[in-house]
Coordinates of C-alpha atoms and ligand atoms in Angstrom, one line a residue:
X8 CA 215.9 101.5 88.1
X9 CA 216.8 102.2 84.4
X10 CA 220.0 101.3 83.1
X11 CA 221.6 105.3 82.9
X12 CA 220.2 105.6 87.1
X13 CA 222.0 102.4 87.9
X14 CA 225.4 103.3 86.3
X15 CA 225.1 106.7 88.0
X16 CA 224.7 105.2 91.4
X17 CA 227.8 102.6 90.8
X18 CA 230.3 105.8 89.4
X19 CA 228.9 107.6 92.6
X20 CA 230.0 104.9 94.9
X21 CA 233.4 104.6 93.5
X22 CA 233.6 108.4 93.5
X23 CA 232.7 108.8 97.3
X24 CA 235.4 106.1 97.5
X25 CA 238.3 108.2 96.0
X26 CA 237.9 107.1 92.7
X27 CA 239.6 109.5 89.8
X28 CA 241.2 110.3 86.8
X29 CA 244.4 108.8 87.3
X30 CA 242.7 105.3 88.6
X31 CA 240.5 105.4 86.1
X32 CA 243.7 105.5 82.9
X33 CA 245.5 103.1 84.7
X34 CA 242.0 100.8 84.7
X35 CA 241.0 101.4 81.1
X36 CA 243.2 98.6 79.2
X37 CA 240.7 96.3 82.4
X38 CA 237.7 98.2 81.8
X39 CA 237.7 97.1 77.6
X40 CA 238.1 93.6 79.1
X41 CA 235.1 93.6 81.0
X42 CA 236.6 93.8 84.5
X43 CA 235.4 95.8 86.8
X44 CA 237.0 97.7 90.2
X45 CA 237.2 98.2 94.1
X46 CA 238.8 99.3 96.7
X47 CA 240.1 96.8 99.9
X48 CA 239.3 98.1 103.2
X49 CA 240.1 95.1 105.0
X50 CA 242.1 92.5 105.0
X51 CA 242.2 89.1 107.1
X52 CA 244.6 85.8 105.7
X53 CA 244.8 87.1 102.2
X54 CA 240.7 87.6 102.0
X55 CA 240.2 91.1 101.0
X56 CA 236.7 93.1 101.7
X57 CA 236.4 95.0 98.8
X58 CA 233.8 97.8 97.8
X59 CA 232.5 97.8 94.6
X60 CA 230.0 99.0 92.5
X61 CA 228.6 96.1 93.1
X62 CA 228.3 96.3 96.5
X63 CA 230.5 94.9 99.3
X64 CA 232.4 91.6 98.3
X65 CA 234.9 89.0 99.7
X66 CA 237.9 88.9 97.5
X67 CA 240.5 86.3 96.5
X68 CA 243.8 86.7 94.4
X69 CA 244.1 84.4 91.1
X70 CA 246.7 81.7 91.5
X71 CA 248.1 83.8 88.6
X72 CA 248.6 86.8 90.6
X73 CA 250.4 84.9 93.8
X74 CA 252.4 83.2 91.3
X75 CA 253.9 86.1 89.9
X76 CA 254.1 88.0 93.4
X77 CA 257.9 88.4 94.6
X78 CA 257.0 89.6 98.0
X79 CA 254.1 90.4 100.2
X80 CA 254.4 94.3 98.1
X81 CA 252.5 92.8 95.0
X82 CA 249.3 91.5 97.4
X83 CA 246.3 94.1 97.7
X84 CA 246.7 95.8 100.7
X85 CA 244.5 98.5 102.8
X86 CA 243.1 101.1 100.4
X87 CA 244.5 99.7 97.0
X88 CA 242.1 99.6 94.1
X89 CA 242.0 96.2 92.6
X90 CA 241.0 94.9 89.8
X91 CA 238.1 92.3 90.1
X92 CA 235.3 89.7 88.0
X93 CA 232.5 90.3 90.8
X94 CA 230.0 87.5 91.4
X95 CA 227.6 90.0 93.3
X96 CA 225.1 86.9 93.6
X97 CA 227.6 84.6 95.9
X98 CA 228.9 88.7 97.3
X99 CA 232.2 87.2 96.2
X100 CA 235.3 88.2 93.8
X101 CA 238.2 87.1 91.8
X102 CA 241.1 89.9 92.2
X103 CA 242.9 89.8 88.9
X104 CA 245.6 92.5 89.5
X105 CA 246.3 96.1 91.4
X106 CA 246.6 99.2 90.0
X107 CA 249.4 101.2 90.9
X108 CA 249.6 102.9 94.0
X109 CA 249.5 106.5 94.5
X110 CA 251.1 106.3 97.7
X111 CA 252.2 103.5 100.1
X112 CA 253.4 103.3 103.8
X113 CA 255.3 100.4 104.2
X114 CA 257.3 98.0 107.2
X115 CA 259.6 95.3 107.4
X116 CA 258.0 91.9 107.8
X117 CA 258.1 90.9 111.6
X118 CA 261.5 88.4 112.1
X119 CA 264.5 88.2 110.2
X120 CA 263.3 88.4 106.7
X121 CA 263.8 91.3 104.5
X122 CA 260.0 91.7 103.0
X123 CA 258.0 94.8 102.6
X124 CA 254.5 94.6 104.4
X125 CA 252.3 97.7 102.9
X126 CA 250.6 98.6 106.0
X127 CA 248.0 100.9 103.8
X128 CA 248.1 102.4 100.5
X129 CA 246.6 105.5 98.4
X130 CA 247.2 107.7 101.2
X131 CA 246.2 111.5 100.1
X132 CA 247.2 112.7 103.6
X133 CA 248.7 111.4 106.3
X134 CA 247.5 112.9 110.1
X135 CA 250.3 113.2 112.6
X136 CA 249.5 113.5 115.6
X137 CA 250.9 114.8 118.5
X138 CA 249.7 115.4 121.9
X139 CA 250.3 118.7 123.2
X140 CA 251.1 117.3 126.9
X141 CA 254.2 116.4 128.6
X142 CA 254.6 113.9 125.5
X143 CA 255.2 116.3 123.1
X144 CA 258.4 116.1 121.3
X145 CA 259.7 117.6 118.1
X146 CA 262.3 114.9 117.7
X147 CA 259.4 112.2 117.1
X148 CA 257.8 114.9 114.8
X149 CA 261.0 114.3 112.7
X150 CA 260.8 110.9 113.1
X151 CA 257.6 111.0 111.6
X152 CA 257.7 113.1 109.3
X153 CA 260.5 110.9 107.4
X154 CA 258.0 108.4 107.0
X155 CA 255.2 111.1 105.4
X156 CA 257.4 112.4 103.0
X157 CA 259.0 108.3 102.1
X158 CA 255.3 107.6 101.6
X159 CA 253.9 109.5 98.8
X160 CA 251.4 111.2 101.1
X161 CA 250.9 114.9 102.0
X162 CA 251.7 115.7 105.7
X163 CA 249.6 117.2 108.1
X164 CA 250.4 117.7 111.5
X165 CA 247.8 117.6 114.2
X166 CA 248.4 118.7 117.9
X167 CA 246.0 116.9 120.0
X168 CA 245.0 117.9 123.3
X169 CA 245.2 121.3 123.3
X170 CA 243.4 121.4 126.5
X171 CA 246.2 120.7 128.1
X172 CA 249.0 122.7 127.1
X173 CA 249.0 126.6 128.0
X174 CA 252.0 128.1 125.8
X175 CA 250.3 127.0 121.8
X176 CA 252.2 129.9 120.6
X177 CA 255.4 129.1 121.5
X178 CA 254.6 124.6 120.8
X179 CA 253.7 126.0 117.3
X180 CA 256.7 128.3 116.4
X181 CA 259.1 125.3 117.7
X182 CA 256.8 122.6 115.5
X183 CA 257.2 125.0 112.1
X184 CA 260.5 125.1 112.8
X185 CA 261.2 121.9 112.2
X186 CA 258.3 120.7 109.8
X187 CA 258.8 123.5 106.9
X188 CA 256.3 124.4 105.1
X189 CA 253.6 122.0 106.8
X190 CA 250.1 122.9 108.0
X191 CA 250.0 122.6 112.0
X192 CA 246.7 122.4 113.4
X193 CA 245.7 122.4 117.0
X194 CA 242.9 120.6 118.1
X195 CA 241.0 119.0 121.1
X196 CA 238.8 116.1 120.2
X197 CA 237.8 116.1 123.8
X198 CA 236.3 119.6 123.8
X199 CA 235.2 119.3 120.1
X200 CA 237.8 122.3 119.5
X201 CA 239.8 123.2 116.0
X202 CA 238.2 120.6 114.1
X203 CA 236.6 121.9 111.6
X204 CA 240.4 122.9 110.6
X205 CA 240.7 119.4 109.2
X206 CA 237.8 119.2 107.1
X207 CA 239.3 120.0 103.9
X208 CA 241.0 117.1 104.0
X209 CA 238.4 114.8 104.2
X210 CA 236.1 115.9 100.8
X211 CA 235.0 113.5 99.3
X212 CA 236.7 110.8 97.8
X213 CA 240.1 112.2 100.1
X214 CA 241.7 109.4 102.0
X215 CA 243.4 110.3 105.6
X216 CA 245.7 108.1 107.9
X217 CA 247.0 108.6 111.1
X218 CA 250.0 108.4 112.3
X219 CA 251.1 109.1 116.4
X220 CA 252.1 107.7 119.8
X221 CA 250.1 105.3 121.6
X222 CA 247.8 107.4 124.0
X223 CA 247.8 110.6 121.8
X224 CA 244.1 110.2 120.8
X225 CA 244.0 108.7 117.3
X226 CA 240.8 107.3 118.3
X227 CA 239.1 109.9 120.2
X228 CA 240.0 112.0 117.2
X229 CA 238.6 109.4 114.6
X230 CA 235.3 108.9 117.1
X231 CA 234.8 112.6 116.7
X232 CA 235.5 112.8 113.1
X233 CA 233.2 110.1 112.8
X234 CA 230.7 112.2 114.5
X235 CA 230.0 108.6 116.7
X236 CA 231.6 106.2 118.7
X237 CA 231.9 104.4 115.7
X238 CA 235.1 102.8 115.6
X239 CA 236.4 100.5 118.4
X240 CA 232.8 100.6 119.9
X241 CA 231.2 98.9 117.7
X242 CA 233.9 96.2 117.6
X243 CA 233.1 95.6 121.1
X244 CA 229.6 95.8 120.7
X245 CA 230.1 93.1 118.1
X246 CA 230.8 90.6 120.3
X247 CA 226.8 90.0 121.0
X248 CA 226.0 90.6 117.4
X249 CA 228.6 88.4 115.0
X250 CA 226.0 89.8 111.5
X251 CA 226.8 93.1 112.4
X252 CA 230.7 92.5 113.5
X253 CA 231.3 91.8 109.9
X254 CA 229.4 94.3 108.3
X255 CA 231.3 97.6 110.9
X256 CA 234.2 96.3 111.3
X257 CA 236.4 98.1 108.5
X258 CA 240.3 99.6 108.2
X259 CA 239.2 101.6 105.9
X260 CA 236.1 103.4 106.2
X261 CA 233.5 106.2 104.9
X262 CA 233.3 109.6 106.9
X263 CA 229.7 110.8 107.4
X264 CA 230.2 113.6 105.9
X265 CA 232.7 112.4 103.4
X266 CA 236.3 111.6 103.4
X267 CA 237.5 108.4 104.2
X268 CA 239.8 107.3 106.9
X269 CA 242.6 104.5 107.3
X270 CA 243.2 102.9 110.6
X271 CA 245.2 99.7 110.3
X272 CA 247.1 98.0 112.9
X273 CA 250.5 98.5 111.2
X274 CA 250.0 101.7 110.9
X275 CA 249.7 102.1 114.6
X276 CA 253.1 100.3 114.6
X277 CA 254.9 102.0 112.2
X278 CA 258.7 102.0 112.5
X279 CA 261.2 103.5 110.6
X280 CA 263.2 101.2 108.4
X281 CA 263.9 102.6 104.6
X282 CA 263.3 106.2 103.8
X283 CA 266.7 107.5 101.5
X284 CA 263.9 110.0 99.9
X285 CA 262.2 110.9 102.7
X286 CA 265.3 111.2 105.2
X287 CA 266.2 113.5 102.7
X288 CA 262.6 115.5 102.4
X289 CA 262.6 116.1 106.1
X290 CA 265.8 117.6 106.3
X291 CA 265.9 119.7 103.5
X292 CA 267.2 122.4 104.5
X293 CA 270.3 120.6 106.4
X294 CA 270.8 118.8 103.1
X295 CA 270.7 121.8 100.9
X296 CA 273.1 123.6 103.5
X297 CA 275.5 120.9 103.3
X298 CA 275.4 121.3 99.4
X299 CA 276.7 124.6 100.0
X300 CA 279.8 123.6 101.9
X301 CA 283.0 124.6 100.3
X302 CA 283.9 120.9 99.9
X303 CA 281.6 118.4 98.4
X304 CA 282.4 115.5 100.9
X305 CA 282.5 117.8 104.0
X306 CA 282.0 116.0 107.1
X307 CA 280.7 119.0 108.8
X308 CA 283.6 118.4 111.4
X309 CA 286.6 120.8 111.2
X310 CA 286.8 121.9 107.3
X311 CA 287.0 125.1 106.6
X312 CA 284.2 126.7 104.4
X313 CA 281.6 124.5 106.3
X314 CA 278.2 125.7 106.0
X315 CA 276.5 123.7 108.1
X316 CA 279.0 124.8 111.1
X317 CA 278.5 128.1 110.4
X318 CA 274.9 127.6 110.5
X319 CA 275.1 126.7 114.1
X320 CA 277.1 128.9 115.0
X321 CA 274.9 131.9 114.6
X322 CA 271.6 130.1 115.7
X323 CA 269.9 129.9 111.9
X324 CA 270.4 126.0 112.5
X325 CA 269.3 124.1 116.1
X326 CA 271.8 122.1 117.3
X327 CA 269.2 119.1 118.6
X328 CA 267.2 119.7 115.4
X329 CA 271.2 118.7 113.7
X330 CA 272.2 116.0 116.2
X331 CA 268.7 114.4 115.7
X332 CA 269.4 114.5 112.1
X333 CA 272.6 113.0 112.6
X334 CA 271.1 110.7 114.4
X335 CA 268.5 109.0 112.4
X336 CA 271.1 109.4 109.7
X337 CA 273.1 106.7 111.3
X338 CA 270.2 105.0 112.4
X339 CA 268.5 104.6 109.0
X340 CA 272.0 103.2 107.9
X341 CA 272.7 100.6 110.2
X342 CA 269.1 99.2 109.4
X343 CA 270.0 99.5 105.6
X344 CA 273.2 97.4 107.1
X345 CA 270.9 94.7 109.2
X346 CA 268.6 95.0 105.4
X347 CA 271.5 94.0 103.2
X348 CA 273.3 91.4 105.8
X349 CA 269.7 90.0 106.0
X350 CA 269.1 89.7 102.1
X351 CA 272.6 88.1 101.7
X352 CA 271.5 85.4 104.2
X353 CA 268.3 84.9 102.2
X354 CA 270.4 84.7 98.9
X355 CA 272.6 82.4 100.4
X356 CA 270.1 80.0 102.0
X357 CA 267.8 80.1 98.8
X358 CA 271.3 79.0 96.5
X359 CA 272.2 76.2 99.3
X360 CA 268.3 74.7 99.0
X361 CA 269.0 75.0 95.1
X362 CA 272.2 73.4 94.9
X363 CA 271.0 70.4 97.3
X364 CA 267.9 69.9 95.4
X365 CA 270.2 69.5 92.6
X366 CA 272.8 67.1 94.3
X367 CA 269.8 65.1 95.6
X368 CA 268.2 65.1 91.4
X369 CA 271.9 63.6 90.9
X370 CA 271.8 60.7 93.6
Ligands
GTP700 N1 242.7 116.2 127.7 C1 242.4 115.6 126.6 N2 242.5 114.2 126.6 C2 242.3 113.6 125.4 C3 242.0 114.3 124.2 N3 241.8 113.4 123.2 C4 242.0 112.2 123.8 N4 242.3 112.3 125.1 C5 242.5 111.2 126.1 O1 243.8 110.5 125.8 C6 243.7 109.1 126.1 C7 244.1 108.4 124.9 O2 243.3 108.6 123.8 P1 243.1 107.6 122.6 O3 242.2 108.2 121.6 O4 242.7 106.2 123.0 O5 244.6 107.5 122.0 P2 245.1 106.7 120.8 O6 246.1 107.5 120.1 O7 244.0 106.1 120.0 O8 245.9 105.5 121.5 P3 246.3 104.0 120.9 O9 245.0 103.3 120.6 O10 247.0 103.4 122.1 O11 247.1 104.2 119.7 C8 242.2 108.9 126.4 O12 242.2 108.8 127.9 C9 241.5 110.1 125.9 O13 240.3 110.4 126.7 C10 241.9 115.7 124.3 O14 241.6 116.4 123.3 N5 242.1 116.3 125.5
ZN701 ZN1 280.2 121.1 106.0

């Protein structure tokens, strides 16, 4: 291949990978250093698969990097682009540094500390999915769409098993009600139904994750959208064939037909547990009614001039749509209480090993 070809094919790789015009600024300063760039699909005790132009490579972090980390936020994560010096020959990589991210859907670390774990980042649009059985419930649909709108990511929400429901019209009216302005799209990955509906979010170089219950048919969706029984399958037919466990096993993988797809673990897990922006993006239109309230700190309760009372009153806002927002209100705030009682500890413990080192240096 001549040199032009060869630099066509790499661009193309990144491309199909969701390379663009924003990455590519925030890489340039890299680029006129010789660097180049890939994406992280997997990760496994802070060894990163990355996808490069140069093909598919094992990454590590520079000591530089992990010394200037503050928290387990500044490590590549699922679907970050990184900054790498390849050594195609050994398939391996140095990763130098991450470019920033365009979106990111985040946890608390497991236990009693107070760190962020980025569960997967550069999100374009996030699926969530609901089933439409006897599981379906527009409180969760609030729940989750908190966590869309706190990551960065467009929401989409997906009503799986259509099959199985016999009143869409009415499922649909009562899911716009309470997701404004988001597409709804009804599906059933079992009888291949609706889902060409979500194709234009998965052209090329357009990242999707999924988001939804245990049992609401993330994977039977991904299977279908992978047009084989790609996923989990071939993880279990791994176990005969270790070569090819390591080269299908991905979090982040390549649609056939384009598009890429996240599904992590965390994201699986996903809980609630910061989301001041997004609280307030889900309930917009509670918060801009309370805005309107005669007095500024209205507690909705007995003032006069209350909007949001009046609202209820004459039906234009649901009352379990209100007392759900009421309560994840209080719930988001008692974790931001558990968060900052947490930190304090951690202060607190990192002073007293500070101060005893510092007695000890004395003795
Ligand atoms: N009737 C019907 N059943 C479906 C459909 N899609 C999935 N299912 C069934 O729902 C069950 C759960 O599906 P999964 O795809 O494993 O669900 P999941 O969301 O990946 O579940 P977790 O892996 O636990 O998060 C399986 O028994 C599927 O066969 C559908 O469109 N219609
Ligand atoms: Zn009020």
């Amino acid at each position: 291949m001549n040199q032009p070809q060869q630099e066509n094919k790499a661009e193309r790789i990144l491309q199909k990978m969701g390379w663009n015009a924003a990455f590519e600024a925030h890489f340039a300063p890299y680029a006129e250093q010789g660097y180049s760039v890939g994406r992280v699909t997997l990760e496994h005790k802070r060894i990163y698969r990355v996808i490069s132009e140069h093909g598919e490579l094992l990454g590590e972090v520079t000591g530089k990097l992990r010394y200037e980390a503050s928290g387990r936020e500044d490590y590549p994560a699922v679907g970050d682009w990184v900054v790498i010096s390849p050594r195609p020959e050994e398939q391996k990589a140095t990763i130098h540094a991450l470019l920033p991210r365009k979106s990111k859907f985040s946890r608390k670390v497991a236990g009693s500390t107070v760190e962020e774990q980025i569960v997967a980042t550069n999100v374009d649009t996030v699926f969530l999915v609901n089933a439409l059985n006897h599981d379906f419930n527009l409180r969760r649909i609030e729940r989750y769409l908190i966590l869309a709108w706190e990551s960065g990511a467009a929401p989409v929400i997906v009503l799986s098993k259509a099959d199985l429901c016999d009143d869409l019209e009415a499922r649909i009216a009562e899911v716009e009600s309470v997701a404004i302005g988001v597409p709804v799209h009804v599906v059933s990955a079992e009888q291949d139904e609706g889902l060409d509906q979500l194709a234009p979010y998965l052209g090329e170089g357009q990242t999707v994750a999924l988001l939804g219950s245990s049992g609401v048919g993330k994977s039977t969706l991904i299977n279908k959208l992978s047009g084989a029984e790609m996923q989990r399958v071939s993880e279990v037919r791994a176990g005969d064939d270790r070569g090819r466990h390591t080269t299908t096993h991905r979090e982040l993988f390549l649609l056939p037909r384009g598009g890429l797809m996240i599904d992590t673990p965390g994201m699986r897990e996903l809980q609630l547990w910061e989301a001041d922006e997004g609280f307030r993006d889900a309930f917009d239109d509670i918060e801009s009614l309370g805005e309107s309230c005669r007095f500024s700190d209205c507690q909705h309760l007995r003032e006069p001039g209350c909007a949001i009372r009046a609202a209820l009153a004459d039906g234009t806002l649901d009352q379990s749509r209100y007392d759900n927002y009421r309560k994840l209100q209080r719930e988001l705030a008692h974790l931001a209480r558990k968060e900052d009682a947490a930190l304090r500890a951690a202060e607190k413990a990192k002073w007293k090993k500070i101060t005893m080192g510092q007695r000890q240096k004395k003795k």
